[in-house]
Short mmCIF file of C-alpha atoms and ligand atoms in Angstrom, two decimals:
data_model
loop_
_atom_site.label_atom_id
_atom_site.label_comp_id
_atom_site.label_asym_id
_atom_site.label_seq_id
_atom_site.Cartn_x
_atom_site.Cartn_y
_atom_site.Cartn_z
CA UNK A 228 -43.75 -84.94 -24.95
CA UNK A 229 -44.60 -88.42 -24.31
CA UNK A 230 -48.59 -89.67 -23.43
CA UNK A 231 -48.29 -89.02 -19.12
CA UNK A 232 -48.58 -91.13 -16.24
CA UNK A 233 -51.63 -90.41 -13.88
CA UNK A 234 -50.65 -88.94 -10.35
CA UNK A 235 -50.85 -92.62 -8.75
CA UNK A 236 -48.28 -93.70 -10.96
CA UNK A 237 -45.83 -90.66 -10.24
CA UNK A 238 -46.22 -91.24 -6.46
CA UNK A 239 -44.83 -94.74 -6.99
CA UNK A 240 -42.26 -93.28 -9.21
CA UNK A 241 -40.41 -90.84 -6.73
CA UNK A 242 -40.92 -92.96 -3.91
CA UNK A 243 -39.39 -96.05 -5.47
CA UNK A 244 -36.19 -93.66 -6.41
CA UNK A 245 -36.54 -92.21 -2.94
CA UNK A 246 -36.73 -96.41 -1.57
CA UNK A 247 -33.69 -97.36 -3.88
CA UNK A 248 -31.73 -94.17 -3.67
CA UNK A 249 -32.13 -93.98 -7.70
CA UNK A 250 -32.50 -90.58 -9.55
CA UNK A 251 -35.14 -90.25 -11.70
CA UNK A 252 -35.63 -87.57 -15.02
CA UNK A 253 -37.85 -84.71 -14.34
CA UNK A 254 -41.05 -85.16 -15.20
CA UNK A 255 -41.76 -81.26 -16.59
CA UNK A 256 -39.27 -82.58 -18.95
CA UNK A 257 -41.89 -84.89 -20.33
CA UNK A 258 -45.04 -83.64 -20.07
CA UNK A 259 -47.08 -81.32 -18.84
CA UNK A 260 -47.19 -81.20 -14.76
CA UNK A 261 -48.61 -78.91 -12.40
CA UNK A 262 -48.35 -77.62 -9.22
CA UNK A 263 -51.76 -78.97 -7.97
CA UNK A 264 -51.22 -82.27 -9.28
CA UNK A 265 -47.38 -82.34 -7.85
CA UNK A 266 -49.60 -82.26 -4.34
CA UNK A 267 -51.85 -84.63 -4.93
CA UNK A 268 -48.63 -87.12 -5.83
CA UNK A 269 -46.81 -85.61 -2.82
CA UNK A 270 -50.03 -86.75 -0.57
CA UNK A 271 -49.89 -90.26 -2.75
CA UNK A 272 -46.17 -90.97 -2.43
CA UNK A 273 -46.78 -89.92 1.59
CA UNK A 274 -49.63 -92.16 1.45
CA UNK A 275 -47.48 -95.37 0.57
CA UNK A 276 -44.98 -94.51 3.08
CA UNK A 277 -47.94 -94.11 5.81
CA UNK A 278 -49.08 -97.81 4.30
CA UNK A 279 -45.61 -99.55 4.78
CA UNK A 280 -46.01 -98.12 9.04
CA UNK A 281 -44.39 -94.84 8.66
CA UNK A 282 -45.66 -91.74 11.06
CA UNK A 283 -45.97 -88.66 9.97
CA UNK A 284 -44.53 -86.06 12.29
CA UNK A 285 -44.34 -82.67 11.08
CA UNK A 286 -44.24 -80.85 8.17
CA UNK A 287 -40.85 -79.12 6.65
CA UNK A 288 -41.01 -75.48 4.65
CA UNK A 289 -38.65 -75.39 1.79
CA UNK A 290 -37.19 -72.33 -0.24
CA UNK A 291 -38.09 -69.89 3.04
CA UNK A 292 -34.76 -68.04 1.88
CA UNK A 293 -33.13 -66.48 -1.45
CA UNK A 294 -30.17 -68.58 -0.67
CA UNK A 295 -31.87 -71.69 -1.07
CA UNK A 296 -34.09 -70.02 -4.15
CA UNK A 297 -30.86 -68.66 -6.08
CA UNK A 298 -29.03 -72.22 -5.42
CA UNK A 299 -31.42 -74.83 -7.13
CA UNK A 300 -33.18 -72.21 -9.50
CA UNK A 301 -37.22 -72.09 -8.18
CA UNK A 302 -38.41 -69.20 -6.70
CA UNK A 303 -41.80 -70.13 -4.43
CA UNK A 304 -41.94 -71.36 -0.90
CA UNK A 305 -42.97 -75.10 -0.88
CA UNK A 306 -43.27 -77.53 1.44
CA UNK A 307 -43.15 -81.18 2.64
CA UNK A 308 -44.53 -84.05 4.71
CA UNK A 309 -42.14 -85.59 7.09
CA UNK A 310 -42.38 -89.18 9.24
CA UNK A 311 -40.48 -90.69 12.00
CA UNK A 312 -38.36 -92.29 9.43
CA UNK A 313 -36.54 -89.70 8.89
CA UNK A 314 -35.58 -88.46 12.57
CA UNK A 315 -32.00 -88.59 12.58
CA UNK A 316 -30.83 -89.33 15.46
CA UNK A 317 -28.39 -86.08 17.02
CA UNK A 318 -24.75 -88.06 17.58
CA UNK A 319 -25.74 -91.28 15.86
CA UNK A 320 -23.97 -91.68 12.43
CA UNK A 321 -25.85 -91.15 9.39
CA UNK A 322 -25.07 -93.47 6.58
CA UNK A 323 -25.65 -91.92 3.42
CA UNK A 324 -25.57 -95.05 1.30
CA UNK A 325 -29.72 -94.95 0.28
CA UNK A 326 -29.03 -91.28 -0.80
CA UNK A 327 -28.67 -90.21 -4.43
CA UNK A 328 -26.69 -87.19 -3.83
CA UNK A 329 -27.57 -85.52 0.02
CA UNK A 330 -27.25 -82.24 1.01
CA UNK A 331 -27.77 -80.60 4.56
CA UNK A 332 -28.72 -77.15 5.26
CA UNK A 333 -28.96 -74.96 8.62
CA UNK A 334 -32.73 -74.72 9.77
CA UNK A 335 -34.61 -73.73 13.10
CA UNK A 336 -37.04 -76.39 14.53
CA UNK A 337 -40.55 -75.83 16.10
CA UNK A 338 -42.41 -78.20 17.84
CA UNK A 339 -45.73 -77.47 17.99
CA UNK A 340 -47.75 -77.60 21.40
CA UNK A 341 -51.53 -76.17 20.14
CA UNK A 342 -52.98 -77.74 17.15
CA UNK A 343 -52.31 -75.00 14.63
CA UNK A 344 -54.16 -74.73 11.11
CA UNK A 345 -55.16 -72.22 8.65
CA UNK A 346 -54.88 -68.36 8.14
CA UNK A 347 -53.04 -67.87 11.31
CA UNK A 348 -51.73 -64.68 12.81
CA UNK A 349 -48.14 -64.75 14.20
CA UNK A 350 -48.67 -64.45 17.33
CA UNK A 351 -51.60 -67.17 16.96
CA UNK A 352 -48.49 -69.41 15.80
CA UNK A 353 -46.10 -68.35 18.75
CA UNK A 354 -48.91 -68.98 21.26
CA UNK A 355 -49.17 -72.40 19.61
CA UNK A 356 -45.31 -73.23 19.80
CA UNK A 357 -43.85 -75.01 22.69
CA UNK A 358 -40.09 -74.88 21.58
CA UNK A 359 -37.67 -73.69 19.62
CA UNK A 360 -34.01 -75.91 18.50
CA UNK A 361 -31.38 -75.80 15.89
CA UNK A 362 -32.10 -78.11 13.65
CA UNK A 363 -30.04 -79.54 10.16
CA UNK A 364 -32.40 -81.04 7.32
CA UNK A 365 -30.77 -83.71 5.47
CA UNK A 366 -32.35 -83.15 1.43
CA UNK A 367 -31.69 -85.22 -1.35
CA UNK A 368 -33.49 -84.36 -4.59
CA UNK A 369 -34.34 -87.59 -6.31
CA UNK A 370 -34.04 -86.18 -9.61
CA UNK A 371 -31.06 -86.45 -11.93
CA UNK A 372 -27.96 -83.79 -11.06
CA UNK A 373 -30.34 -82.30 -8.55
CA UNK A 374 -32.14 -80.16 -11.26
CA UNK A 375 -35.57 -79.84 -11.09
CA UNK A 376 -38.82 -77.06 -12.27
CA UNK A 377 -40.76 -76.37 -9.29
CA UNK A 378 -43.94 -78.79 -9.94
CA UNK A 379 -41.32 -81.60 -9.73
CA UNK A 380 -39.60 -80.78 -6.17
CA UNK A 381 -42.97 -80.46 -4.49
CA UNK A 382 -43.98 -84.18 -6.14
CA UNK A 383 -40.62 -85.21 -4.63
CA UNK A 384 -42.07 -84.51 -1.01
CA UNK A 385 -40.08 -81.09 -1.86
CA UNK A 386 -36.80 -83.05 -1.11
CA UNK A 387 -36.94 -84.30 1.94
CA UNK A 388 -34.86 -86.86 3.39
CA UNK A 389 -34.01 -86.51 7.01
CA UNK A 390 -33.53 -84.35 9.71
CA UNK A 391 -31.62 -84.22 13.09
CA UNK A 392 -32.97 -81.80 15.96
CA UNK A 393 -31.01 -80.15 18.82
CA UNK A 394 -32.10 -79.48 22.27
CA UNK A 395 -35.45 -77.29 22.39
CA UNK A 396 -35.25 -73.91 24.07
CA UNK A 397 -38.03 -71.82 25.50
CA UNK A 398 -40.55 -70.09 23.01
CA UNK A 399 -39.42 -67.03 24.60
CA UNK A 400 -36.21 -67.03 22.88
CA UNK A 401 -36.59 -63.97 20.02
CA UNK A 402 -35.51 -65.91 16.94
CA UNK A 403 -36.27 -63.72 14.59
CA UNK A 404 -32.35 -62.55 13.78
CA UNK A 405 -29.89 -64.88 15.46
CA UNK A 406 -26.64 -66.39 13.67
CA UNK A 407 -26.58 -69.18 12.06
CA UNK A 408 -23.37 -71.44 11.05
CA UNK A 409 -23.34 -74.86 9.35
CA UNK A 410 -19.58 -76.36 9.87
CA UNK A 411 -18.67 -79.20 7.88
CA UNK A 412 -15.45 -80.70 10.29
CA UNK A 413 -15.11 -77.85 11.88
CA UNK A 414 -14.50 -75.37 9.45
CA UNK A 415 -17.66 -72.53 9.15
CA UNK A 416 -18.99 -73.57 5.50
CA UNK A 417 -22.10 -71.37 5.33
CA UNK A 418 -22.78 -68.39 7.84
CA UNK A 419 -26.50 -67.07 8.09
CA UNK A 420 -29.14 -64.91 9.75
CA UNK A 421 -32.50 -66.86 11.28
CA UNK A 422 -33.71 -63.73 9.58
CA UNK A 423 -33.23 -64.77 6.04
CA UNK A 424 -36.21 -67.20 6.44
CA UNK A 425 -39.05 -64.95 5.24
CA UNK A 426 -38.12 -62.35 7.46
CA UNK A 427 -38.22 -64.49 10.53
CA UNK A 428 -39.13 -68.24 10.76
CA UNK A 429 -41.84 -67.57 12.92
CA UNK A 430 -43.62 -66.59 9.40
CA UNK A 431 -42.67 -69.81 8.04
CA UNK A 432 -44.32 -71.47 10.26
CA UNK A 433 -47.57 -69.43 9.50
CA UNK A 434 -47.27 -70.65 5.97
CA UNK A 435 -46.87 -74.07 7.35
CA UNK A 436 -49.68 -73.68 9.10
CA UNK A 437 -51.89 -72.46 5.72
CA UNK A 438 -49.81 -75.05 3.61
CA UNK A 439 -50.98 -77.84 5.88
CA UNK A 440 -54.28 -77.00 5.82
CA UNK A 441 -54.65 -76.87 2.13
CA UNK A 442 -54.05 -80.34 2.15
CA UNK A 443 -56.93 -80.73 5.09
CA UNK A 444 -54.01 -81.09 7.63
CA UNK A 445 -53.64 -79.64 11.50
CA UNK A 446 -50.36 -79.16 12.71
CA UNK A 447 -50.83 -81.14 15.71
CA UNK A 448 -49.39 -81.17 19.23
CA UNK A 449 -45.69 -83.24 19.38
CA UNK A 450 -45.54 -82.25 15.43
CA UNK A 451 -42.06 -80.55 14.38
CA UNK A 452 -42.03 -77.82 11.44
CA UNK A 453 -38.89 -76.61 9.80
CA UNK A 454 -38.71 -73.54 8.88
CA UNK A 455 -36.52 -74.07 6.15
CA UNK A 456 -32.75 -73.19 5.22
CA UNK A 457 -31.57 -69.87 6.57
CA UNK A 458 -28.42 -70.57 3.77
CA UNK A 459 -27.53 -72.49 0.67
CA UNK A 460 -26.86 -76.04 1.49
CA UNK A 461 -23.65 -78.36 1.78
CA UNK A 462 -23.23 -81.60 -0.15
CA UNK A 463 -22.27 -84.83 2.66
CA UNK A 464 -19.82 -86.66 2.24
CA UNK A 465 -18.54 -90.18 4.09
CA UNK A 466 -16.41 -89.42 6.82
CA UNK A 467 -17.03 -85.25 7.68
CA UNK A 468 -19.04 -84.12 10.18
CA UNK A 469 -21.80 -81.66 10.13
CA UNK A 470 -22.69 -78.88 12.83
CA UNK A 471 -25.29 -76.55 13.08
CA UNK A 472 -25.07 -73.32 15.15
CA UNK A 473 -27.75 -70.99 16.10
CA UNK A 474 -27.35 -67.67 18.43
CA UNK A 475 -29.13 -68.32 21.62
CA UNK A 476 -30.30 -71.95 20.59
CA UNK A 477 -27.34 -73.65 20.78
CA UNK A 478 -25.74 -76.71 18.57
CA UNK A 479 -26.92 -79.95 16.59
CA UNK A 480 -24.11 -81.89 15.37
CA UNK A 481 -23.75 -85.38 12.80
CA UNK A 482 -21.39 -87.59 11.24
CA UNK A 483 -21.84 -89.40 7.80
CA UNK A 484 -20.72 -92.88 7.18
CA UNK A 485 -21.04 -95.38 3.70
O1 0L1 B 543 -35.51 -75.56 1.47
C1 0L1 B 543 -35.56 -76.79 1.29
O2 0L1 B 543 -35.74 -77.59 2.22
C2 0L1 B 543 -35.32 -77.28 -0.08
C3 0L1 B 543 -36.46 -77.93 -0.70
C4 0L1 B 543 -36.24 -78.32 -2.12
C5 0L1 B 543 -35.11 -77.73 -2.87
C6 0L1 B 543 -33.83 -78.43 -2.59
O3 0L1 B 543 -33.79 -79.66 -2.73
O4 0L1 B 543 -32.85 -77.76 -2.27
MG1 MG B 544 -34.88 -77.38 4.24
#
């Protein structure tokens, strides 16, 4: 164990690898790191983006399934900050060339219509929702060969990178166990329930709701949430093209260039 950094100096660590598309070691590798303080460089390394004119716009959940927790090893919900610069836009390509090694994973969308905060109930967080979309977040964990302890993914703003949204249906729509298929060109490359995210993502978005606040955030009206991946997630490569199905919800679609 070397003599550590202080949480300032982290912040500008993962956000200059995220900036440069650089991996990075883990830092539970080299000294002693903990969840609380992986926060507080989360908020810092959000922080500097906010500084340079990013938005924040929502807030994504992370490991919501035991797909995602068997396929990268760390077994607690987490969570992450994101900002308008990384709305992908549905149709336009996405060129991967700033990523270290991106991944994209099946997810359902909320966009929030009632400031939400706190120990919610879940029908406090339906009231609150205004609609529902497929959705396909875009990770890409900053750290070397994507391996990572748990206090290090949530310092990496729990790898987020970007995320492209499909057309938003009706609240109404039950979503609590509909298919869901990611299709790289085509082909079905990961088949899911909407039920494999904590039971039903409308409980992810009650942790989103506590998570937020813990960090003296409202989820506010116009804010998105993901509710995490409902499946394990696909690596991107140049020239395939990515599709996102969800029963009832219909289809959010992208192509990947250099
Ligand atoms: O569920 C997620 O959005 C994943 C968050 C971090 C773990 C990963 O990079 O797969
Ligand atoms: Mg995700």
């Amino acid at each position: 164990m070397t003599s550590r950094p202080n949480t300032a100096q982290i912040a500008a660590i993962v956000d200059e690898a995220a900036l440069s598309g650089t991996a990075i070691a883990q830092f539970t590798a080299q000294f002693e790191f903990n969840v609380d303080e992986a926060y507080a460089v989360q908020t810092q390394s959000i922080d500097r983006r906010l500084a340079r004119g990013e938005r924040l716009v929502g807030v994504k959940m992370g490991l919501t399934s035991r797909a995602k927790m068997a396929q990268v090893g760390v077994d607690q919900v987490i969570w992450g900050r994101l900002t308008d610069a990384m709305i992908v836009t549905e149709g336009a390509p996405l060129s991967i060339g700033r990523f270290v090694h991106p991944r994209v994973e099946p997810e359902v969308a909320f966009l929030i219509g009632a400031s939400l905060a706190g120990n919610v109930t879940i029908a406090e967080a339906m009231s609150a929702v205004e609609g529902v979309a497929p959705a396909a977040e875009i990770i890409d964990s900053r750290y070397q060969n994507f391996q990572f302890a748990l206090a290090d993914v949530i310092a990496d703003n729990s790898s987020s990178s970007g995320f492209v949204v499909g057309p938003w249906a009706s609240p109404e729509v039950d979503i609590s166990n509909l298919a869901m298929v990611l299709s790289v060109d085509g082909r079905p490359a990961q088949i899911g329930s909407s039920a494999a995210i904590l039971g039903n993502p409308l409980r992810s978005l009650v942790e989103a709701a506590r998570a937020a606040a813990s960090a003296g955030l409202t989820l506010e009206p116009g804010w998105i949430v993901l509710a995490g991946g409902a499946t394990a997630a696909e690596p991107l490569a140049v020239g395939s093209t990515y599709r996102v199905d969800v029963e009832s919800l219909g289809s959010v679609a992208f192509s990947v260039t250099a």
